mmCIF file of N, CA and C in Angstrom:
data_model
loop_
_atom_site.group_PDB
_atom_site.id
_atom_site.type_symbol
_atom_site.label_atom_id
_atom_site.label_comp_id
_atom_site.label_asym_id
_atom_site.label_seq_id
_atom_site.Cartn_x
_atom_site.Cartn_y
_atom_site.Cartn_z
ATOM 1 N N GLN A 1 108.450 92.578 81.659
ATOM 2 C CA GLN A 1 107.017 92.509 81.925
ATOM 3 C C GLN A 1 106.783 92.683 83.418
ATOM 4 N N VAL A 2 105.891 93.559 83.764
ATOM 5 C CA VAL A 2 105.541 93.807 85.146
ATOM 6 C C VAL A 2 104.378 92.905 85.548
ATOM 7 N N GLN A 3 104.546 92.200 86.649
ATOM 8 C CA GLN A 3 103.480 91.384 87.200
ATOM 9 C C GLN A 3 103.347 91.671 88.677
ATOM 10 N N LEU A 4 102.110 91.685 89.168
ATOM 11 C CA LEU A 4 101.841 91.891 90.568
ATOM 12 C C LEU A 4 101.513 90.553 91.215
ATOM 13 N N VAL A 5 102.262 90.196 92.246
ATOM 14 C CA VAL A 5 102.112 88.924 92.927
ATOM 15 C C VAL A 5 101.536 89.149 94.301
ATOM 16 N N GLU A 6 100.366 88.555 94.563
ATOM 17 C CA GLU A 6 99.684 88.721 95.836
ATOM 18 C C GLU A 6 99.933 87.531 96.753
ATOM 19 N N SER A 7 99.854 87.797 98.046
ATOM 20 C CA SER A 7 99.982 86.744 99.033
ATOM 21 C C SER A 7 99.255 87.162 100.311
ATOM 22 N N GLY A 8 98.965 86.196 101.180
ATOM 23 C CA GLY A 8 98.388 86.494 102.480
ATOM 24 C C GLY A 8 96.934 86.113 102.643
ATOM 25 N N GLY A 9 96.270 85.707 101.579
ATOM 26 C CA GLY A 9 94.872 85.327 101.687
ATOM 27 C C GLY A 9 94.723 83.998 102.406
ATOM 28 N N GLY A 10 93.477 83.684 102.763
ATOM 29 C CA GLY A 10 93.221 82.427 103.441
ATOM 30 C C GLY A 10 91.894 82.431 104.142
ATOM 31 N N LEU A 11 91.731 81.479 105.047
ATOM 32 C CA LEU A 11 90.510 81.293 105.824
ATOM 33 C C LEU A 11 90.757 81.671 107.265
ATOM 34 N N VAL A 12 89.946 82.600 107.789
ATOM 35 C CA VAL A 12 90.060 83.001 109.188
ATOM 36 C C VAL A 12 88.673 83.147 109.783
ATOM 37 N N GLN A 13 88.627 83.094 111.110
ATOM 38 C CA GLN A 13 87.347 83.254 111.813
ATOM 39 C C GLN A 13 86.994 84.733 111.975
ATOM 40 N N ALA A 14 85.709 84.995 112.089
ATOM 41 C CA ALA A 14 85.248 86.360 112.331
ATOM 42 C C ALA A 14 85.940 86.923 113.563
ATOM 43 N N GLY A 15 86.343 88.187 113.452
ATOM 44 C CA GLY A 15 87.054 88.836 114.544
ATOM 45 C C GLY A 15 88.562 88.725 114.417
ATOM 46 N N GLY A 16 89.040 87.886 113.524
ATOM 47 C CA GLY A 16 90.458 87.695 113.337
ATOM 48 C C GLY A 16 91.088 88.736 112.437
ATOM 49 N N SER A 17 92.369 88.536 112.159
ATOM 50 C CA SER A 17 93.138 89.477 111.351
ATOM 51 C C SER A 17 93.875 88.758 110.238
ATOM 52 N N LEU A 18 94.192 89.521 109.208
ATOM 53 C CA LEU A 18 94.898 88.996 108.055
ATOM 54 C C LEU A 18 95.643 90.157 107.405
ATOM 55 N N ARG A 19 96.816 89.876 106.861
ATOM 56 C CA ARG A 19 97.553 90.911 106.136
ATOM 57 C C ARG A 19 97.849 90.451 104.719
ATOM 58 N N LEU A 20 97.421 91.227 103.766
ATOM 59 C CA LEU A 20 97.664 90.947 102.353
ATOM 60 C C LEU A 20 98.866 91.746 101.874
ATOM 61 N N SER A 21 99.643 91.145 100.983
ATOM 62 C CA SER A 21 100.784 91.808 100.379
ATOM 63 C C SER A 21 100.675 91.701 98.864
ATOM 64 N N CYS A 22 101.202 92.686 98.179
ATOM 65 C CA CYS A 22 101.211 92.676 96.717
ATOM 66 C C CYS A 22 102.495 93.365 96.261
ATOM 67 N N ALA A 23 103.333 92.640 95.538
ATOM 68 C CA ALA A 23 104.617 93.163 95.099
ATOM 69 C C ALA A 23 104.771 93.049 93.595
ATOM 70 N N ALA A 24 105.336 94.061 93.007
ATOM 71 C CA ALA A 24 105.649 94.031 91.582
ATOM 72 C C ALA A 24 106.905 93.199 91.364
ATOM 73 N N SER A 25 106.805 92.206 90.484
ATOM 74 C CA SER A 25 107.931 91.305 90.252
ATOM 75 C C SER A 25 108.928 91.822 89.217
ATOM 76 N N GLY A 26 108.543 92.777 88.429
ATOM 77 C CA GLY A 26 109.405 93.333 87.424
ATOM 78 C C GLY A 26 109.744 94.792 87.699
ATOM 79 N N SER A 27 110.516 95.356 86.799
ATOM 80 C CA SER A 27 110.917 96.744 86.945
ATOM 81 C C SER A 27 109.751 97.671 86.614
ATOM 82 N N ILE A 28 109.544 98.626 87.498
ATOM 83 C CA ILE A 28 108.519 99.612 87.291
ATOM 84 C C ILE A 28 108.960 100.930 87.930
ATOM 85 N N PHE A 29 108.608 102.004 87.322
ATOM 86 C CA PHE A 29 108.947 103.301 87.867
ATOM 87 C C PHE A 29 107.757 104.237 87.799
ATOM 88 N N SER A 30 107.856 105.304 88.586
ATOM 89 C CA SER A 30 106.808 106.317 88.652
ATOM 90 C C SER A 30 105.457 105.731 89.034
ATOM 91 N N ILE A 31 105.456 104.877 90.053
ATOM 92 C CA ILE A 31 104.201 104.337 90.570
ATOM 93 C C ILE A 31 103.435 105.447 91.264
ATOM 94 N N ASN A 32 102.203 105.609 90.890
ATOM 95 C CA ASN A 32 101.385 106.650 91.485
ATOM 96 C C ASN A 32 100.521 106.038 92.593
ATOM 97 N N THR A 33 99.302 105.648 92.259
ATOM 98 C CA THR A 33 98.393 105.136 93.251
ATOM 99 C C THR A 33 98.464 103.610 93.342
ATOM 100 N N MET A 34 98.439 103.097 94.560
ATOM 101 C CA MET A 34 98.295 101.674 94.814
ATOM 102 C C MET A 34 96.964 101.456 95.502
ATOM 103 N N GLY A 35 96.303 100.372 95.163
ATOM 104 C CA GLY A 35 94.996 100.140 95.750
ATOM 105 C C GLY A 35 94.642 98.687 95.869
ATOM 106 N N TRP A 36 93.593 98.450 96.662
ATOM 107 C CA TRP A 36 93.029 97.124 96.834
ATOM 108 C C TRP A 36 91.557 97.154 96.485
ATOM 109 N N TYR A 37 91.122 96.165 95.731
ATOM 110 C CA TYR A 37 89.737 95.994 95.342
ATOM 111 C C TYR A 37 89.300 94.605 95.740
ATOM 112 N N ARG A 38 87.988 94.399 95.821
ATOM 113 C CA ARG A 38 87.496 93.065 96.103
ATOM 114 C C ARG A 38 86.224 92.798 95.326
ATOM 115 N N GLN A 39 85.953 91.520 95.111
ATOM 116 C CA GLN A 39 84.783 91.107 94.369
ATOM 117 C C GLN A 39 84.193 89.852 94.999
ATOM 118 N N ALA A 40 82.945 89.979 95.412
ATOM 119 C CA ALA A 40 82.212 88.845 95.957
ATOM 120 C C ALA A 40 81.370 88.225 94.842
ATOM 121 N N PRO A 41 80.998 86.956 94.966
ATOM 122 C CA PRO A 41 80.195 86.298 93.935
ATOM 123 C C PRO A 41 78.916 87.072 93.627
ATOM 124 N N GLY A 42 78.657 87.290 92.336
ATOM 125 C CA GLY A 42 77.460 87.975 91.917
ATOM 126 C C GLY A 42 77.478 89.480 92.085
ATOM 127 N N LYS A 43 78.595 90.034 92.510
ATOM 128 C CA LYS A 43 78.706 91.478 92.735
ATOM 129 C C LYS A 43 79.827 92.069 91.896
ATOM 130 N N GLN A 44 79.763 93.355 91.676
ATOM 131 C CA GLN A 44 80.811 94.053 90.945
ATOM 132 C C GLN A 44 82.037 94.268 91.825
ATOM 133 N N ARG A 45 83.171 94.404 91.170
ATOM 134 C CA ARG A 45 84.395 94.709 91.892
ATOM 135 C C ARG A 45 84.286 96.109 92.503
ATOM 136 N N GLU A 46 84.712 96.248 93.757
ATOM 137 C CA GLU A 46 84.607 97.514 94.451
ATOM 138 C C GLU A 46 85.932 97.908 95.075
ATOM 139 N N LEU A 47 86.131 99.209 95.204
ATOM 140 C CA LEU A 47 87.316 99.731 95.847
ATOM 141 C C LEU A 47 87.256 99.482 97.348
ATOM 142 N N VAL A 48 88.342 98.964 97.902
ATOM 143 C CA VAL A 48 88.453 98.759 99.338
ATOM 144 C C VAL A 48 89.283 99.881 99.970
ATOM 145 N N ALA A 49 90.458 100.124 99.392
ATOM 146 C CA ALA A 49 91.353 101.155 99.928
ATOM 147 C C ALA A 49 92.368 101.526 98.865
ATOM 148 N N ARG A 50 92.884 102.745 98.951
ATOM 149 C CA ARG A 50 93.949 103.141 98.053
ATOM 150 C C ARG A 50 94.848 104.145 98.741
ATOM 151 N N ILE A 51 96.078 104.246 98.227
ATOM 152 C CA ILE A 51 97.065 105.150 98.787
ATOM 153 C C ILE A 51 97.848 105.786 97.630
ATOM 154 N N THR A 52 98.031 107.081 97.705
ATOM 155 C CA THR A 52 98.740 107.798 96.668
ATOM 156 C C THR A 52 100.230 107.821 96.950
ATOM 157 N N SER A 53 100.994 108.293 95.981
ATOM 158 C CA SER A 53 102.449 108.399 96.165
ATOM 159 C C SER A 53 102.803 109.347 97.306
ATOM 160 N N GLY A 54 101.919 110.298 97.594
ATOM 161 C CA GLY A 54 102.144 111.225 98.690
ATOM 162 C C GLY A 54 101.686 110.725 100.043
ATOM 163 N N GLY A 55 101.091 109.532 100.069
ATOM 164 C CA GLY A 55 100.670 108.944 101.329
ATOM 165 C C GLY A 55 99.224 109.182 101.711
ATOM 166 N N SER A 56 98.474 109.874 100.878
ATOM 167 C CA SER A 56 97.058 110.072 101.164
ATOM 168 C C SER A 56 96.296 108.771 100.974
ATOM 169 N N THR A 57 95.344 108.514 101.849
ATOM 170 C CA THR A 57 94.582 107.271 101.796
ATOM 171 C C THR A 57 93.092 107.542 101.790
ATOM 172 N N ASN A 58 92.346 106.586 101.273
ATOM 173 C CA ASN A 58 90.902 106.611 101.417
ATOM 174 C C ASN A 58 90.408 105.175 101.444
ATOM 175 N N TYR A 59 89.258 104.983 102.110
ATOM 176 C CA TYR A 59 88.725 103.658 102.358
ATOM 177 C C TYR A 59 87.244 103.606 102.057
ATOM 178 N N ALA A 60 86.781 102.422 101.716
ATOM 179 C CA ALA A 60 85.351 102.204 101.641
ATOM 180 C C ALA A 60 84.750 102.346 103.036
ATOM 181 N N ASP A 61 83.532 102.871 103.114
ATOM 182 C CA ASP A 61 82.910 103.071 104.418
ATOM 183 C C ASP A 61 82.827 101.780 105.225
ATOM 184 N N SER A 62 82.651 100.672 104.550
ATOM 185 C CA SER A 62 82.468 99.400 105.224
ATOM 186 C C SER A 62 83.724 98.889 105.929
ATOM 187 N N VAL A 63 84.895 99.451 105.604
ATOM 188 C CA VAL A 63 86.126 98.962 106.208
ATOM 189 C C VAL A 63 86.849 100.011 107.037
ATOM 190 N N LYS A 64 86.342 101.216 107.078
ATOM 191 C CA LYS A 64 86.987 102.276 107.839
ATOM 192 C C LYS A 64 87.110 101.893 109.305
ATOM 193 N N GLY A 65 88.288 102.131 109.870
ATOM 194 C CA GLY A 65 88.532 101.803 111.254
ATOM 195 C C GLY A 65 88.981 100.382 111.474
ATOM 196 N N ARG A 66 88.878 99.527 110.446
ATOM 197 C CA ARG A 66 89.274 98.127 110.570
ATOM 198 C C ARG A 66 90.463 97.780 109.683
ATOM 199 N N PHE A 67 90.528 98.364 108.496
ATOM 200 C CA PHE A 67 91.590 98.073 107.530
ATOM 201 C C PHE A 67 92.567 99.240 107.443
ATOM 202 N N THR A 68 93.824 98.926 107.172
ATOM 203 C CA THR A 68 94.854 99.931 106.979
ATOM 204 C C THR A 68 95.702 99.596 105.766
ATOM 205 N N ILE A 69 95.819 100.531 104.844
ATOM 206 C CA ILE A 69 96.658 100.328 103.674
ATOM 207 C C ILE A 69 97.983 101.052 103.878
ATOM 208 N N SER A 70 99.061 100.445 103.412
ATOM 209 C CA SER A 70 100.383 101.056 103.511
ATOM 210 C C SER A 70 101.223 100.629 102.315
ATOM 211 N N ARG A 71 102.347 101.286 102.110
ATOM 212 C CA ARG A 71 103.204 100.943 100.985
ATOM 213 C C ARG A 71 104.673 101.052 101.349
ATOM 214 N N ASP A 72 105.483 100.284 100.647
ATOM 215 C CA ASP A 72 106.925 100.307 100.785
ATOM 216 C C ASP A 72 107.479 100.525 99.375
ATOM 217 N N ASN A 73 107.834 101.758 99.081
ATOM 218 C CA ASN A 73 108.255 102.084 97.729
ATOM 219 C C ASN A 73 109.571 101.397 97.335
ATOM 220 N N ALA A 74 110.451 101.177 98.318
ATOM 221 C CA ALA A 74 111.718 100.515 98.026
ATOM 222 C C ALA A 74 111.511 99.084 97.544
ATOM 223 N N LYS A 75 110.415 98.465 97.990
ATOM 224 C CA LYS A 75 110.101 97.088 97.602
ATOM 225 C C LYS A 75 108.985 97.000 96.576
ATOM 226 N N ASN A 76 108.496 98.142 96.133
ATOM 227 C CA ASN A 76 107.364 98.179 95.199
ATOM 228 C C ASN A 76 106.230 97.290 95.692
ATOM 229 N N THR A 77 105.871 97.481 96.943
ATOM 230 C CA THR A 77 104.907 96.622 97.608
ATOM 231 C C THR A 77 103.832 97.433 98.309
ATOM 232 N N VAL A 78 102.607 96.941 98.254
ATOM 233 C CA VAL A 78 101.494 97.514 98.991
ATOM 234 C C VAL A 78 100.926 96.451 99.924
ATOM 235 N N TYR A 79 100.480 96.886 101.098
ATOM 236 C CA TYR A 79 99.951 95.982 102.097
ATOM 237 C C TYR A 79 98.530 96.395 102.466
ATOM 238 N N LEU A 80 97.776 95.426 102.938
ATOM 239 C CA LEU A 80 96.457 95.692 103.494
ATOM 240 C C LEU A 80 96.326 94.910 104.784
ATOM 241 N N GLN A 81 96.360 95.625 105.904
ATOM 242 C CA GLN A 81 96.158 95.015 107.216
ATOM 243 C C GLN A 81 94.676 95.010 107.511
ATOM 244 N N MET A 82 94.112 93.847 107.727
ATOM 245 C CA MET A 82 92.686 93.694 107.942
ATOM 246 C C MET A 82 92.448 93.151 109.349
ATOM 247 N N ASN A 83 91.771 93.931 110.166
ATOM 248 C CA ASN A 83 91.450 93.544 111.539
ATOM 249 C C ASN A 83 89.944 93.472 111.719
ATOM 250 N N SER A 84 89.531 92.822 112.803
ATOM 251 C CA SER A 84 88.108 92.698 113.136
ATOM 252 C C SER A 84 87.302 92.234 111.926
ATOM 253 N N LEU A 85 87.780 91.196 111.287
ATOM 254 C CA LEU A 85 87.167 90.718 110.061
ATOM 255 C C LEU A 85 85.748 90.196 110.286
ATOM 256 N N LYS A 86 84.902 90.425 109.297
ATOM 257 C CA LYS A 86 83.514 90.019 109.326
ATOM 258 C C LYS A 86 83.220 89.093 108.150
ATOM 259 N N ALA A 87 82.141 88.349 108.261
ATOM 260 C CA ALA A 87 81.747 87.449 107.179
ATOM 261 C C ALA A 87 81.539 88.211 105.869
ATOM 262 N N GLU A 88 81.072 89.451 105.975
ATOM 263 C CA GLU A 88 80.825 90.277 104.800
ATOM 264 C C GLU A 88 82.104 90.644 104.041
ATOM 265 N N ASP A 89 83.265 90.428 104.658
ATOM 266 C CA ASP A 89 84.535 90.726 103.999
ATOM 267 C C ASP A 89 84.976 89.615 103.051
ATOM 268 N N THR A 90 84.265 88.503 103.053
ATOM 269 C CA THR A 90 84.616 87.392 102.177
ATOM 270 C C THR A 90 84.531 87.811 100.709
ATOM 271 N N ALA A 91 85.629 87.630 99.990
ATOM 272 C CA ALA A 91 85.705 88.027 98.584
ATOM 273 C C ALA A 91 87.077 87.649 98.039
ATOM 274 N N VAL A 92 87.219 87.816 96.738
ATOM 275 C CA VAL A 92 88.535 87.756 96.117
ATOM 276 C C VAL A 92 89.094 89.171 96.129
ATOM 277 N N TYR A 93 90.298 89.324 96.640
ATOM 278 C CA TYR A 93 90.918 90.628 96.748
ATOM 279 C C TYR A 93 91.982 90.796 95.676
ATOM 280 N N TYR A 94 91.948 91.940 95.003
ATOM 281 C CA TYR A 94 92.875 92.262 93.919
ATOM 282 C C TYR A 94 93.637 93.530 94.240
ATOM 283 N N CYS A 95 94.934 93.518 94.005
ATOM 284 C CA CYS A 95 95.702 94.743 94.121
ATOM 285 C C CYS A 95 95.790 95.404 92.750
ATOM 286 N N ARG A 96 96.007 96.704 92.759
ATOM 287 C CA ARG A 96 96.155 97.440 91.523
ATOM 288 C C ARG A 96 97.183 98.539 91.682
ATOM 289 N N PHE A 97 98.094 98.626 90.718
ATOM 290 C CA PHE A 97 99.076 99.692 90.681
ATOM 291 C C PHE A 97 98.777 100.593 89.487
ATOM 292 N N GLN A 98 98.873 101.872 89.704
ATOM 293 C CA GLN A 98 98.784 102.839 88.616
ATOM 294 C C GLN A 98 100.165 103.453 88.446
ATOM 295 N N GLY A 99 100.757 103.253 87.276
ATOM 296 C CA GLY A 99 102.084 103.792 87.031
ATOM 297 C C GLY A 99 102.483 103.575 85.577
ATOM 298 N N ASP A 100 103.500 104.302 85.162
ATOM 299 C CA ASP A 100 103.975 104.221 83.777
ATOM 300 C C ASP A 100 102.827 104.434 82.801
ATOM 301 N N SER A 101 101.872 105.268 83.197
ATOM 302 C CA SER A 101 100.697 105.546 82.375
ATOM 303 C C SER A 101 99.875 104.300 82.083
ATOM 304 N N ARG A 102 99.939 103.306 82.967
ATOM 305 C CA ARG A 102 99.209 102.062 82.799
ATOM 306 C C ARG A 102 98.602 101.600 84.124
ATOM 307 N N LEU A 103 97.673 100.668 84.033
ATOM 308 C CA LEU A 103 97.100 100.008 85.185
ATOM 309 C C LEU A 103 97.561 98.551 85.213
ATOM 310 N N TYR A 104 98.011 98.112 86.384
ATOM 311 C CA TYR A 104 98.452 96.731 86.558
ATOM 312 C C TYR A 104 97.597 96.083 87.646
ATOM 313 N N TRP A 105 97.159 94.866 87.401
ATOM 314 C CA TRP A 105 96.310 94.129 88.341
ATOM 315 C C TRP A 105 96.990 92.854 88.815
ATOM 316 N N GLY A 106 96.763 92.542 90.085
ATOM 317 C CA GLY A 106 97.217 91.287 90.625
ATOM 318 C C GLY A 106 96.275 90.160 90.208
ATOM 319 N N GLN A 107 96.672 88.925 90.500
ATOM 320 C CA GLN A 107 95.894 87.750 90.081
ATOM 321 C C GLN A 107 94.690 87.494 90.978
ATOM 322 N N GLY A 108 94.649 88.111 92.135
ATOM 323 C CA GLY A 108 93.575 87.922 93.080
ATOM 324 C C GLY A 108 93.928 86.869 94.118
ATOM 325 N N THR A 109 93.485 87.101 95.339
ATOM 326 C CA THR A 109 93.677 86.132 96.414
ATOM 327 C C THR A 109 92.373 86.005 97.201
ATOM 328 N N GLN A 110 92.000 84.769 97.502
ATOM 329 C CA GLN A 110 90.736 84.511 98.184
ATOM 330 C C GLN A 110 90.858 84.775 99.673
ATOM 331 N N VAL A 111 89.919 85.552 100.199
ATOM 332 C CA VAL A 111 89.790 85.770 101.635
ATOM 333 C C VAL A 111 88.425 85.273 102.068
ATOM 334 N N THR A 112 88.400 84.317 102.971
ATOM 335 C CA THR A 112 87.160 83.732 103.444
ATOM 336 C C THR A 112 87.077 83.867 104.943
ATOM 337 N N ILE A 113 85.982 84.449 105.429
ATOM 338 C CA ILE A 113 85.761 84.649 106.847
ATOM 339 C C ILE A 113 84.621 83.748 107.304
ATOM 340 N N SER A 114 84.890 82.910 108.261
ATOM 341 C CA SER A 114 83.867 82.024 108.806
ATOM 342 C C SER A 114 83.200 82.686 109.999
ATOM 343 N N SER A 115 81.889 82.571 110.089
ATOM 344 C CA SER A 115 81.135 83.191 111.159
ATOM 345 C C SER A 115 80.639 82.163 112.166
#
């Protein structure tokens, strides 16, 4: 069974930085796209950033220039480096892997930014 385990969430002040990690705990092959999504109370889940197997990336307009997504294929891990954090970034963050013709979701990690 493949499970995605997230870490790195927490409480930080506006202007600070945080790095999220998400690693597959089981065996998985042919991972295509890795991505990060977030969901704030009362709002729909939205795409934050994603990276393809070829290294192409795209970001939500609200995080461009502040967040960086990267991956380590040897560790089956995706990272999200978040800098210059704002109160509006407060949400539960979920990682997602696309592979083996399936979608896998992490359990979510809370990120709270104090202003």
